[in-house]
């Protein structure tokens, strides 16, 4: 597990930082980063690593989410 957060949307037409989510992806708000240097699934100019994603929305693949 690289971070903890909250799923905000699984709508493929939802946008994250002006980029459409697409199929099998979720918009996730990152609350806690566990591994700073882990790469995000879909990098952006301002967000490449998990440390950059704290208190921000990122796109994460549905099959890599652990929901509890």
mmCIF file of N, CA and C in Angstrom:
data_model
loop_
_atom_site.group_PDB
_atom_site.id
_atom_site.type_symbol
_atom_site.label_atom_id
_atom_site.label_comp_id
_atom_site.label_asym_id
_atom_site.label_seq_id
_atom_site.Cartn_x
_atom_site.Cartn_y
_atom_site.Cartn_z
ATOM 1 N N UNK A 1 0.853 -1.168 0.000
ATOM 2 C CA UNK A 1 0.000 0.000 0.000
ATOM 3 C C UNK A 1 0.904 1.238 0.000
ATOM 4 N N UNK A 2 0.664 2.145 -0.938
ATOM 5 C CA UNK A 2 1.496 3.339 -1.074
ATOM 6 C C UNK A 2 0.866 4.576 -0.455
ATOM 7 N N UNK A 3 -0.463 4.524 -0.219
ATOM 8 C CA UNK A 3 -1.147 5.688 0.360
ATOM 9 C C UNK A 3 -2.510 5.281 0.886
ATOM 10 N N UNK A 4 -3.117 6.197 1.652
ATOM 11 C CA UNK A 4 -4.494 6.039 2.093
ATOM 12 C C UNK A 4 -5.271 7.252 1.609
ATOM 13 N N UNK A 5 -6.502 7.010 1.189
ATOM 14 C CA UNK A 5 -7.316 8.116 0.710
ATOM 15 C C UNK A 5 -8.758 7.716 0.562
ATOM 16 N N UNK A 6 -9.500 8.535 -0.174
ATOM 17 C CA UNK A 6 -10.930 8.326 -0.365
ATOM 18 C C UNK A 6 -11.267 8.351 -1.851
ATOM 19 N N UNK A 7 -12.086 7.399 -2.273
ATOM 20 C CA UNK A 7 -12.555 7.369 -3.662
ATOM 21 C C UNK A 7 -13.634 8.437 -3.813
ATOM 22 N N UNK A 8 -13.465 9.305 -4.789
ATOM 23 C CA UNK A 8 -14.449 10.365 -5.041
ATOM 24 C C UNK A 8 -15.326 10.057 -6.239
ATOM 25 N N UNK A 9 -14.802 9.333 -7.209
ATOM 26 C CA UNK A 9 -15.608 9.043 -8.394
ATOM 27 C C UNK A 9 -15.012 7.875 -9.163
ATOM 28 N N UNK A 10 -15.887 7.125 -9.820
ATOM 29 C CA UNK A 10 -15.468 6.086 -10.762
ATOM 30 C C UNK A 10 -16.106 6.337 -12.130
ATOM 31 N N UNK A 11 -16.700 7.499 -12.288
ATOM 32 C CA UNK A 11 -17.313 7.911 -13.562
ATOM 33 C C UNK A 11 -16.205 8.141 -14.586
ATOM 34 N N UNK A 12 -16.170 7.377 -15.679
ATOM 35 C CA UNK A 12 -15.086 7.515 -16.665
ATOM 36 C C UNK A 12 -15.010 8.895 -17.310
ATOM 37 N N UNK A 13 -16.094 9.656 -17.254
ATOM 38 C CA UNK A 13 -16.083 11.005 -17.841
ATOM 39 C C UNK A 13 -15.612 12.083 -16.866
ATOM 40 N N UNK A 14 -15.468 11.719 -15.594
ATOM 41 C CA UNK A 14 -14.949 12.655 -14.587
ATOM 42 C C UNK A 14 -13.515 13.035 -14.946
ATOM 43 N N UNK A 15 -13.130 14.268 -14.658
ATOM 44 C CA UNK A 15 -11.771 14.716 -14.959
ATOM 45 C C UNK A 15 -10.969 14.933 -13.678
ATOM 46 N N UNK A 16 -9.688 14.642 -13.767
ATOM 47 C CA UNK A 16 -8.736 14.903 -12.693
ATOM 48 C C UNK A 16 -7.622 15.730 -13.294
ATOM 49 N N UNK A 17 -7.465 16.936 -12.797
ATOM 50 C CA UNK A 17 -6.464 17.868 -13.343
ATOM 51 C C UNK A 17 -6.618 17.993 -14.865
ATOM 52 N N UNK A 18 -7.848 18.133 -15.319
ATOM 53 C CA UNK A 18 -8.212 18.372 -16.724
ATOM 54 C C UNK A 18 -8.023 17.165 -17.630
ATOM 55 N N UNK A 19 -7.831 15.976 -17.050
ATOM 56 C CA UNK A 19 -7.667 14.751 -17.838
ATOM 57 C C UNK A 19 -8.786 13.788 -17.457
ATOM 58 N N UNK A 20 -9.483 13.236 -18.460
ATOM 59 C CA UNK A 20 -10.594 12.311 -18.256
ATOM 60 C C UNK A 20 -10.110 11.035 -17.560
ATOM 61 N N UNK A 21 -10.901 10.539 -16.612
ATOM 62 C CA UNK A 21 -10.546 9.309 -15.889
ATOM 63 C C UNK A 21 -10.372 8.116 -16.815
ATOM 64 N N UNK A 22 -11.367 7.872 -17.645
ATOM 65 C CA UNK A 22 -11.328 6.703 -18.515
ATOM 66 C C UNK A 22 -11.869 5.469 -17.798
ATOM 67 N N UNK A 23 -11.816 4.345 -18.477
ATOM 68 C CA UNK A 23 -12.364 3.095 -17.952
ATOM 69 C C UNK A 23 -11.473 2.503 -16.862
ATOM 70 N N UNK A 24 -12.117 1.799 -15.923
ATOM 71 C CA UNK A 24 -11.432 1.060 -14.859
ATOM 72 C C UNK A 24 -10.480 1.908 -14.025
ATOM 73 N N UNK A 25 -10.850 3.165 -13.798
ATOM 74 C CA UNK A 25 -10.030 4.068 -12.989
ATOM 75 C C UNK A 25 -10.919 4.817 -12.004
ATOM 76 N N UNK A 26 -10.304 5.263 -10.925
ATOM 77 C CA UNK A 26 -11.024 6.007 -9.898
ATOM 78 C C UNK A 26 -10.317 7.328 -9.619
ATOM 79 N N UNK A 27 -11.123 8.327 -9.280
ATOM 80 C CA UNK A 27 -10.568 9.587 -8.790
ATOM 81 C C UNK A 27 -10.427 9.419 -7.282
ATOM 82 N N UNK A 28 -9.208 9.558 -6.772
ATOM 83 C CA UNK A 28 -8.914 9.306 -5.373
ATOM 84 C C UNK A 28 -8.295 10.544 -4.746
ATOM 85 N N UNK A 29 -8.797 10.916 -3.559
ATOM 86 C CA UNK A 29 -8.214 12.004 -2.778
ATOM 87 C C UNK A 29 -7.202 11.368 -1.828
ATOM 88 N N UNK A 30 -5.952 11.821 -1.858
ATOM 89 C CA UNK A 30 -4.882 11.244 -1.047
ATOM 90 C C UNK A 30 -4.808 11.962 0.298
ATOM 91 N N UNK A 31 -5.036 11.195 1.379
ATOM 92 C CA UNK A 31 -4.984 11.736 2.740
ATOM 93 C C UNK A 31 -3.633 11.485 3.421
ATOM 94 N N UNK A 32 -3.080 10.293 3.211
ATOM 95 C CA UNK A 32 -1.824 9.899 3.857
ATOM 96 C C UNK A 32 -0.945 9.203 2.825
ATOM 97 N N UNK A 33 0.291 9.640 2.704
ATOM 98 C CA UNK A 33 1.258 8.989 1.818
ATOM 99 C C UNK A 33 2.109 8.044 2.658
ATOM 100 N N UNK A 34 2.194 6.792 2.252
ATOM 101 C CA UNK A 34 2.979 5.781 2.967
ATOM 102 C C UNK A 34 4.365 5.592 2.358
ATOM 103 N N UNK A 35 4.458 5.665 1.019
ATOM 104 C CA UNK A 35 5.738 5.489 0.326
ATOM 105 C C UNK A 35 5.949 6.708 -0.573
ATOM 106 N N UNK A 36 6.777 7.626 -0.093
ATOM 107 C CA UNK A 36 6.996 8.908 -0.784
ATOM 108 C C UNK A 36 7.430 8.785 -2.232
ATOM 109 N N UNK A 37 8.353 7.859 -2.505
ATOM 110 C CA UNK A 37 8.943 7.806 -3.844
ATOM 111 C C UNK A 37 8.257 6.818 -4.788
ATOM 112 N N UNK A 38 7.083 6.319 -4.403
ATOM 113 C CA UNK A 38 6.311 5.462 -5.309
ATOM 114 C C UNK A 38 5.731 6.325 -6.429
ATOM 115 N N UNK A 39 5.838 5.839 -7.643
ATOM 116 C CA UNK A 39 5.306 6.579 -8.793
ATOM 117 C C UNK A 39 3.786 6.507 -8.795
ATOM 118 N N UNK A 40 3.139 7.602 -9.173
ATOM 119 C CA UNK A 40 1.688 7.568 -9.340
ATOM 120 C C UNK A 40 1.376 6.814 -10.621
ATOM 121 N N UNK A 41 0.160 6.320 -10.728
ATOM 122 C CA UNK A 41 -0.224 5.510 -11.880
ATOM 123 C C UNK A 41 -0.255 6.332 -13.164
ATOM 124 N N UNK A 42 -0.785 7.535 -13.086
ATOM 125 C CA UNK A 42 -0.868 8.405 -14.255
ATOM 126 C C UNK A 42 -0.248 9.757 -13.874
ATOM 127 N N UNK A 43 1.012 9.916 -14.217
ATOM 128 C CA UNK A 43 1.756 11.122 -13.837
ATOM 129 C C UNK A 43 1.260 12.362 -14.580
ATOM 130 N N UNK A 44 1.397 13.489 -13.899
ATOM 131 C CA UNK A 44 1.063 14.798 -14.456
ATOM 132 C C UNK A 44 2.286 15.694 -14.292
ATOM 133 N N UNK A 45 2.253 16.863 -14.876
ATOM 134 C CA UNK A 45 3.383 17.779 -14.736
ATOM 135 C C UNK A 45 3.733 18.037 -13.276
ATOM 136 N N UNK A 46 2.702 18.237 -12.450
ATOM 137 C CA UNK A 46 2.938 18.600 -11.055
ATOM 138 C C UNK A 46 2.896 17.415 -10.088
ATOM 139 N N UNK A 47 2.471 16.247 -10.549
ATOM 140 C CA UNK A 47 2.372 15.069 -9.680
ATOM 141 C C UNK A 47 2.990 13.861 -10.381
ATOM 142 N N UNK A 48 4.190 13.484 -9.919
ATOM 143 C CA UNK A 48 4.869 12.312 -10.476
ATOM 144 C C UNK A 48 4.986 11.183 -9.454
ATOM 145 N N UNK A 49 5.174 11.560 -8.194
ATOM 146 C CA UNK A 49 5.371 10.594 -7.118
ATOM 147 C C UNK A 49 4.296 10.795 -6.052
ATOM 148 N N UNK A 50 4.111 9.786 -5.223
ATOM 149 C CA UNK A 50 3.095 9.868 -4.196
ATOM 150 C C UNK A 50 3.308 11.074 -3.287
ATOM 151 N N UNK A 51 4.543 11.445 -3.003
ATOM 152 C CA UNK A 51 4.804 12.614 -2.142
ATOM 153 C C UNK A 51 4.196 13.890 -2.723
ATOM 154 N N UNK A 52 4.054 13.954 -4.047
ATOM 155 C CA UNK A 52 3.467 15.119 -4.715
ATOM 156 C C UNK A 52 1.940 15.124 -4.632
ATOM 157 N N UNK A 53 1.349 13.988 -4.285
ATOM 158 C CA UNK A 53 -0.105 13.840 -4.356
ATOM 159 C C UNK A 53 -0.836 14.118 -3.049
ATOM 160 N N UNK A 54 -0.114 14.350 -1.972
ATOM 161 C CA UNK A 54 -0.745 14.567 -0.675
ATOM 162 C C UNK A 54 -1.732 15.724 -0.736
ATOM 163 N N UNK A 55 -2.951 15.472 -0.228
ATOM 164 C CA UNK A 55 -4.047 16.446 -0.223
ATOM 165 C C UNK A 55 -4.440 16.889 -1.638
ATOM 166 N N UNK A 56 -4.412 15.938 -2.552
ATOM 167 C CA UNK A 56 -4.778 16.220 -3.934
ATOM 168 C C UNK A 56 -5.518 15.008 -4.500
ATOM 169 N N UNK A 57 -6.161 15.208 -5.644
ATOM 170 C CA UNK A 57 -6.821 14.112 -6.348
ATOM 171 C C UNK A 57 -5.874 13.535 -7.382
ATOM 172 N N UNK A 58 -5.886 12.201 -7.483
ATOM 173 C CA UNK A 58 -5.110 11.514 -8.508
ATOM 174 C C UNK A 58 -5.989 10.437 -9.133
ATOM 175 N N UNK A 59 -5.533 9.886 -10.227
ATOM 176 C CA UNK A 59 -6.206 8.766 -10.886
ATOM 177 C C UNK A 59 -5.501 7.485 -10.455
ATOM 178 N N UNK A 60 -6.307 6.478 -10.072
ATOM 179 C CA UNK A 60 -5.726 5.215 -9.644
ATOM 180 C C UNK A 60 -6.526 4.080 -10.272
ATOM 181 N N UNK A 61 -5.863 2.987 -10.708
ATOM 182 C CA UNK A 61 -6.592 1.887 -11.328
ATOM 183 C C UNK A 61 -7.485 1.165 -10.314
ATOM 184 N N UNK A 62 -8.691 0.830 -10.734
ATOM 185 C CA UNK A 62 -9.663 0.182 -9.864
ATOM 186 C C UNK A 62 -9.136 -1.131 -9.284
ATOM 187 N N UNK A 63 -8.391 -1.902 -10.087
ATOM 188 C CA UNK A 63 -7.911 -3.195 -9.607
ATOM 189 C C UNK A 63 -6.759 -3.081 -8.606
ATOM 190 N N UNK A 64 -6.271 -1.889 -8.361
ATOM 191 C CA UNK A 64 -5.204 -1.677 -7.377
ATOM 192 C C UNK A 64 -5.704 -1.003 -6.106
ATOM 193 N N UNK A 65 -7.006 -0.752 -6.030
ATOM 194 C CA UNK A 65 -7.588 -0.153 -4.830
ATOM 195 C C UNK A 65 -7.875 -1.226 -3.795
ATOM 196 N N UNK A 66 -7.580 -0.926 -2.547
ATOM 197 C CA UNK A 66 -7.952 -1.792 -1.441
ATOM 198 C C UNK A 66 -8.986 -1.004 -0.649
ATOM 199 N N UNK A 67 -10.229 -1.461 -0.690
ATOM 200 C CA UNK A 67 -11.314 -0.711 -0.044
ATOM 201 C C UNK A 67 -11.713 -1.443 1.229
ATOM 202 N N UNK A 68 -11.700 -0.687 2.313
ATOM 203 C CA UNK A 68 -12.113 -1.257 3.606
ATOM 204 C C UNK A 68 -12.899 -0.264 4.407
#
